[in-house]
CSV table of C-alpha atoms in Angstrom, one decimal:
chain,number,residue,atom,x,y,z
A,1,GLN,CA,28.0,-210.0,80.1
A,2,SER,CA,27.4,-208.0,76.5
A,3,LYS,CA,24.5,-210.1,75.6
A,4,LYS,CA,23.1,-208.7,79.6
A,5,PHE,CA,23.5,-205.8,78.9
A,6,LEU,CA,22.4,-205.7,75.8
A,7,ILE,CA,19.5,-206.7,77.8
A,8,MET,CA,19.3,-204.4,80.4
A,9,ARG,CA,19.4,-201.6,77.4
A,10,ASN,CA,17.1,-203.0,75.2
A,11,SER,CA,14.1,-203.3,78.6
A,12,LEU,CA,15.3,-199.8,79.9
A,13,LEU,CA,14.7,-197.9,76.1
A,14,VAL,CA,11.3,-200.1,75.9
A,15,ASN,CA,10.7,-198.9,79.5
A,16,GLN,CA,11.3,-194.9,78.3
A,17,SER,CA,9.3,-195.1,75.5
A,18,ARG,CA,5.7,-196.5,76.8
A,19,ARG,CA,5.7,-193.2,79.5
A,20,PRO,CA,4.3,-190.6,78.3
A,21,THR,CA,5.4,-186.6,77.6
A,22,ASN,CA,5.6,-184.6,79.3
A,23,ARG,CA,2.3,-183.1,76.7
A,24,SER,CA,0.6,-185.8,77.1
A,25,LEU,CA,0.5,-184.5,81.1
A,26,VAL,CA,-1.0,-181.2,80.2
A,27,ARG,CA,-4.3,-181.3,80.9
A,28,LYS,CA,-6.7,-179.4,78.8
A,29,GLY,CA,-9.1,-176.9,79.3
A,30,PRO,CA,-12.6,-177.0,78.4
A,31,LYS,CA,-13.6,-175.7,75.0
A,32,VAL,CA,-15.1,-173.1,73.2
A,33,GLU,CA,-18.0,-175.3,71.6
A,34,ASP,CA,-20.3,-174.0,68.7
A,35,TYR,CA,-23.6,-172.9,70.9
A,36,ASP,CA,-23.4,-169.5,73.1
A,37,ARG,CA,-21.3,-168.1,75.7
A,38,VAL,CA,-23.3,-167.5,78.9
A,39,LEU,CA,-23.0,-165.6,81.3
A,40,ILE,CA,-25.3,-166.6,84.8
A,41,VAL,CA,-24.4,-163.9,87.4
A,42,CYS,CA,-26.4,-164.5,91.2
A,43,GLU,CA,-26.8,-162.8,94.0
A,44,ASP,CA,-25.3,-165.1,96.1
A,45,SER,CA,-22.6,-168.2,96.3
A,46,LYS,CA,-24.9,-170.8,97.4
A,47,SER,CA,-28.3,-172.4,96.2
A,48,SER,CA,-28.5,-171.2,92.6
A,49,PRO,CA,-25.0,-171.1,91.7
A,50,LYS,CA,-24.1,-174.9,92.8
A,51,TYR,CA,-28.0,-175.8,90.8
A,52,PHE,CA,-26.9,-173.6,87.5
A,53,GLU,CA,-23.8,-175.7,88.2
A,54,ASP,CA,-24.8,-178.7,88.1
A,55,LEU,CA,-27.0,-178.6,85.6
A,56,ILE,CA,-24.5,-178.1,83.6
A,57,ARG,CA,-21.6,-181.2,84.3
A,58,SER,CA,-25.7,-183.6,84.0
A,59,GLU,CA,-27.1,-181.4,80.9
A,60,ARG,CA,-22.9,-182.0,79.8
A,61,LEU,CA,-22.4,-178.4,78.7
A,62,SER,CA,-18.9,-176.2,78.6
A,63,SER,CA,-17.5,-174.8,81.3
A,64,ALA,CA,-16.2,-172.6,78.7
A,65,ASN,CA,-19.7,-171.3,77.0
A,66,VAL,CA,-21.4,-171.1,80.5
A,67,ARG,CA,-19.7,-169.4,83.4
A,68,VAL,CA,-21.7,-168.8,85.9
A,69,THR,CA,-20.4,-166.5,89.7
A,70,GLY,CA,-21.9,-165.5,92.7
A,71,ASP,CA,-18.9,-163.7,93.7
A,72,CYS,CA,-20.5,-160.6,93.8
A,73,GLY,CA,-23.1,-160.3,97.2
A,74,SER,CA,-26.7,-160.0,97.6
A,75,ASP,CA,-28.0,-156.5,96.6
A,76,PRO,CA,-29.7,-156.8,93.8
A,77,MET,CA,-27.6,-153.6,92.3
A,78,SER,CA,-24.7,-155.4,93.2
A,79,VAL,CA,-25.4,-158.5,90.6
A,80,VAL,CA,-26.7,-156.2,87.8
A,81,ASN,CA,-22.9,-154.5,88.1
A,82,LYS,CA,-21.0,-157.2,88.0
A,83,ALA,CA,-23.1,-159.0,85.1
A,84,ILE,CA,-22.4,-155.4,83.4
A,85,GLU,CA,-18.8,-155.6,85.0
A,86,ILE,CA,-17.5,-158.6,83.4
A,87,TYR,CA,-19.7,-158.6,79.9
A,88,GLU,CA,-17.9,-155.6,79.4
A,89,GLU,CA,-14.6,-156.9,79.6
A,90,SER,CA,-15.4,-159.3,77.1
A,91,LEU,CA,-15.4,-156.8,74.5
A,92,ASN,CA,-12.5,-155.9,75.2
A,93,GLU,CA,-10.7,-159.4,74.8
A,94,THR,CA,-8.5,-160.2,71.3
A,95,ASN,CA,-10.8,-163.4,71.1
A,96,LEU,CA,-14.2,-163.2,69.7
A,97,ALA,CA,-15.2,-166.1,70.9
A,98,ALA,CA,-14.6,-165.3,74.4
A,99,LYS,CA,-17.1,-162.7,73.7
A,100,TYR,CA,-21.0,-163.4,76.0
A,101,ASP,CA,-24.0,-164.1,73.6
A,102,GLN,CA,-26.5,-163.7,76.6
A,103,VAL,CA,-26.2,-162.6,79.9
A,104,PHE,CA,-27.8,-163.5,83.1
A,105,CYS,CA,-28.2,-161.6,86.2
A,106,LEU,CA,-30.3,-164.4,88.6
A,107,VAL,CA,-32.3,-162.2,91.9
A,108,ASP,CA,-34.3,-162.7,94.4
A,109,ARG,CA,-37.4,-160.5,95.5
A,110,ASP,CA,-37.4,-161.0,99.7
A,111,LYS,CA,-36.5,-157.9,101.0
A,112,HIS,CA,-34.0,-155.9,99.0
A,113,PRO,CA,-34.9,-152.6,98.7
A,114,ASN,CA,-32.9,-152.0,95.4
A,115,PHE,CA,-35.2,-154.6,93.2
A,116,SER,CA,-37.1,-151.8,91.2
A,117,ASN,CA,-33.9,-149.7,91.1
A,118,ALA,CA,-31.8,-153.2,89.7
A,119,LEU,CA,-34.5,-153.9,86.7
A,120,ASN,CA,-34.2,-150.5,85.5
A,121,LYS,CA,-30.7,-150.4,85.6
A,122,VAL,CA,-31.2,-154.1,83.1
A,123,ASN,CA,-33.9,-152.8,80.7
A,124,GLN,CA,-31.8,-149.4,80.0
A,125,TYR,CA,-28.3,-151.3,79.4
A,126,ARG,CA,-30.5,-153.3,77.5
A,127,ASN,CA,-32.1,-150.0,75.0
A,128,ASN,CA,-28.3,-149.9,74.4
A,129,GLY,CA,-27.5,-153.3,73.0
A,130,TYR,CA,-26.7,-155.3,76.1
A,131,PRO,CA,-27.4,-158.8,76.0
A,132,ILE,CA,-29.1,-158.7,79.0
A,133,HIS,CA,-31.5,-160.9,81.4
A,134,TRP,CA,-33.6,-160.1,84.6
A,135,VAL,CA,-34.9,-163.7,86.4
A,136,ALA,CA,-36.8,-163.0,89.2
A,137,SER,CA,-37.6,-165.2,91.9
A,138,ASP,CA,-40.1,-163.9,94.7
A,139,PRO,CA,-39.7,-164.7,97.2
A,140,CYS,CA,-36.5,-166.2,96.7
A,141,PHE,CA,-34.8,-169.3,94.3
A,142,GLU,CA,-36.7,-171.8,96.4
A,143,TYR,CA,-39.6,-171.0,94.8
A,144,TRP,CA,-38.8,-172.2,91.4
A,145,TYR,CA,-37.2,-175.5,93.4
A,146,LEU,CA,-40.6,-175.9,94.8
A,147,CYS,CA,-42.3,-175.8,91.8
A,148,HIS,CA,-41.2,-179.5,90.6
A,149,PHE,CA,-43.3,-181.0,93.4
A,150,LYS,CA,-46.9,-178.5,93.4
A,151,TYR,CA,-48.3,-175.8,92.2
A,152,SER,CA,-49.2,-173.4,94.3
A,153,ARG,CA,-50.0,-169.2,94.3
A,154,ALA,CA,-50.6,-168.8,98.3
A,155,GLY,CA,-48.1,-165.7,98.5
A,156,ILE,CA,-45.2,-166.5,100.9
A,157,HIS,CA,-44.3,-163.7,103.0
A,158,LYS,CA,-42.8,-163.1,106.6
A,159,ILE,CA,-43.5,-164.2,109.4
A,160,GLY,CA,-41.9,-162.7,112.9
A,161,SER,CA,-38.7,-163.3,113.0
A,162,LYS,CA,-38.5,-166.0,110.1
A,163,THR,CA,-38.0,-164.1,106.0
A,164,ALA,CA,-40.4,-164.9,103.0
A,165,GLY,CA,-37.4,-167.1,101.7
A,166,ASP,CA,-37.3,-168.8,105.3
A,167,ALA,CA,-40.5,-168.9,104.8
A,168,CYS,CA,-40.8,-170.9,101.3
A,169,ILE,CA,-37.4,-172.5,102.7
A,170,SER,CA,-40.4,-174.4,105.3
A,171,LEU,CA,-42.5,-175.1,102.7
A,172,LEU,CA,-40.4,-176.7,100.5
A,173,ASN,CA,-38.6,-178.7,103.5
A,174,PRO,CA,-41.6,-180.9,104.1
A,175,LEU,CA,-41.4,-182.3,100.3
A,176,TRP,CA,-38.4,-182.5,100.1
A,177,GLN,CA,-37.7,-184.6,102.9
A,178,ALA,CA,-40.1,-186.4,101.8
A,179,ILE,CA,-38.0,-187.5,98.6
A,180,PHE,CA,-34.8,-188.3,99.9
A,181,GLY,CA,-35.6,-188.1,104.0
A,182,THR,CA,-33.0,-185.4,105.1
A,183,LYS,CA,-33.6,-180.9,105.6
A,184,TYR,CA,-32.6,-179.0,102.1
A,185,THR,CA,-30.1,-176.8,103.2
A,186,LYS,CA,-28.9,-173.8,101.4
A,187,ASN,CA,-25.2,-174.5,100.5
A,188,GLN,CA,-26.0,-178.4,99.4
A,189,SER,CA,-24.6,-179.5,96.3
A,190,ASN,CA,-26.4,-182.6,93.1
A,191,VAL,CA,-29.5,-180.4,93.6
A,192,TYR,CA,-30.4,-180.8,89.3
A,193,PRO,CA,-29.5,-183.9,89.0
A,194,LYS,CA,-32.2,-184.8,92.4
A,195,LEU,CA,-34.6,-183.3,90.5
A,196,ALA,CA,-34.8,-183.3,86.8
A,197,HIS,CA,-37.0,-185.8,86.6
A,198,LEU,CA,-39.5,-183.6,88.2
A,199,ILE,CA,-38.4,-181.3,84.9
A,200,GLN,CA,-41.0,-180.9,83.2
A,201,ILE,CA,-43.5,-180.1,86.2
A,202,ALA,CA,-41.5,-177.6,88.1
A,203,ILE,CA,-41.3,-175.7,83.8
A,204,THR,CA,-45.0,-176.2,83.5
A,205,ASN,CA,-45.7,-175.0,87.2
A,206,SER,CA,-42.8,-172.3,86.9
A,207,LYS,CA,-44.6,-170.6,84.0
A,208,CYS,CA,-48.7,-171.2,84.8
A,209,ALA,CA,-47.7,-169.2,88.0
A,210,LEU,CA,-45.5,-166.1,86.3
A,211,GLN,CA,-48.7,-166.2,83.6
A,212,ASP,CA,-51.2,-166.6,86.6
A,213,ALA,CA,-49.2,-163.0,88.4
A,214,GLU,CA,-48.4,-161.0,85.4
A,215,SER,CA,-52.1,-161.2,84.6
A,216,ILE,CA,-53.5,-159.8,88.1
A,217,ASN,CA,-50.3,-157.9,89.2
A,218,GLU,CA,-49.1,-160.2,92.5
A,219,MET,CA,-45.5,-160.9,91.5
A,220,ASN,CA,-45.8,-163.4,94.9
A,221,PRO,CA,-45.2,-165.9,94.6
A,222,SER,CA,-43.4,-166.9,91.2
A,223,THR,CA,-39.7,-167.3,89.1
A,224,GLU,CA,-38.6,-166.4,85.9
A,225,VAL,CA,-36.3,-169.7,86.5
A,226,HIS,CA,-37.8,-171.6,83.8
A,227,HIS,CA,-36.8,-169.5,81.1
A,228,LEU,CA,-32.9,-169.7,81.8
A,229,VAL,CA,-33.3,-173.3,82.5
A,230,GLU,CA,-35.5,-174.0,79.4
A,231,TYR,CA,-32.8,-171.6,77.0
A,232,LEU,CA,-30.6,-173.7,78.8
A,233,LEU,CA,-31.5,-177.5,78.0
A,234,ASN,CA,-32.3,-176.4,74.4
A,235,ILE,CA,-29.0,-174.4,74.5
A,236,LYS,CA,-27.0,-177.2,72.5
A,237,ASN,CA,-29.6,-176.9,69.3
A,238,PRO,CA,-28.5,-174.2,66.6
A,239,SER,CA,-31.6,-172.5,65.8
A,240,THR,CA,-31.1,-171.2,70.2
A,241,LYS,CA,-28.1,-169.8,69.1
A,242,LYS,CA,-29.2,-165.9,68.8
């Protein structure tokens, strides 16, 4: 009996040694890496936040470095105010790594009456040393998606009960459906990895459209999203450190 007891005791000790300790069960949160800490504030909780969250995951950026939020309403001024609020909160953190190096406000021109006022506020805070940037799309963020498929500077406007944003999605849908077999919807996820193979086409088309828009002072349609996308794709490069 004593021999059997010793065998059982030794077996129990071995099994206990193989069990994970409480310490090993604790999952560590995302780590702040050695590149810019970035805040991206979007005007909705659907298309643009999901796109940049997908980009962060696909490009293996740390979510501790790049934060995306759409929790601020759809008015451009609310986007700017939220960005300033979060940035100023980060300045009060005792941990220097908590401070944001760059802040981006993503807004759609569409039909917002406060668009110009919000832009003026961004410029005011930039002049006061805030690292805040304005990233506008005219008429909407989906024009950035359209740039993945073709170059177009034909005006996109309100048609009947459809907003200019709705009209842009109507232009996007046939191209989207031809490749992916389904219609585009604003709340779908995994858009970035789906479009990643077309990213350089989108960047080229977006740059050309913006250049043409600025040269003739007609911003519809155009987008500045390529500035933010290129910045994020190169953020791990030491030369991008501000």
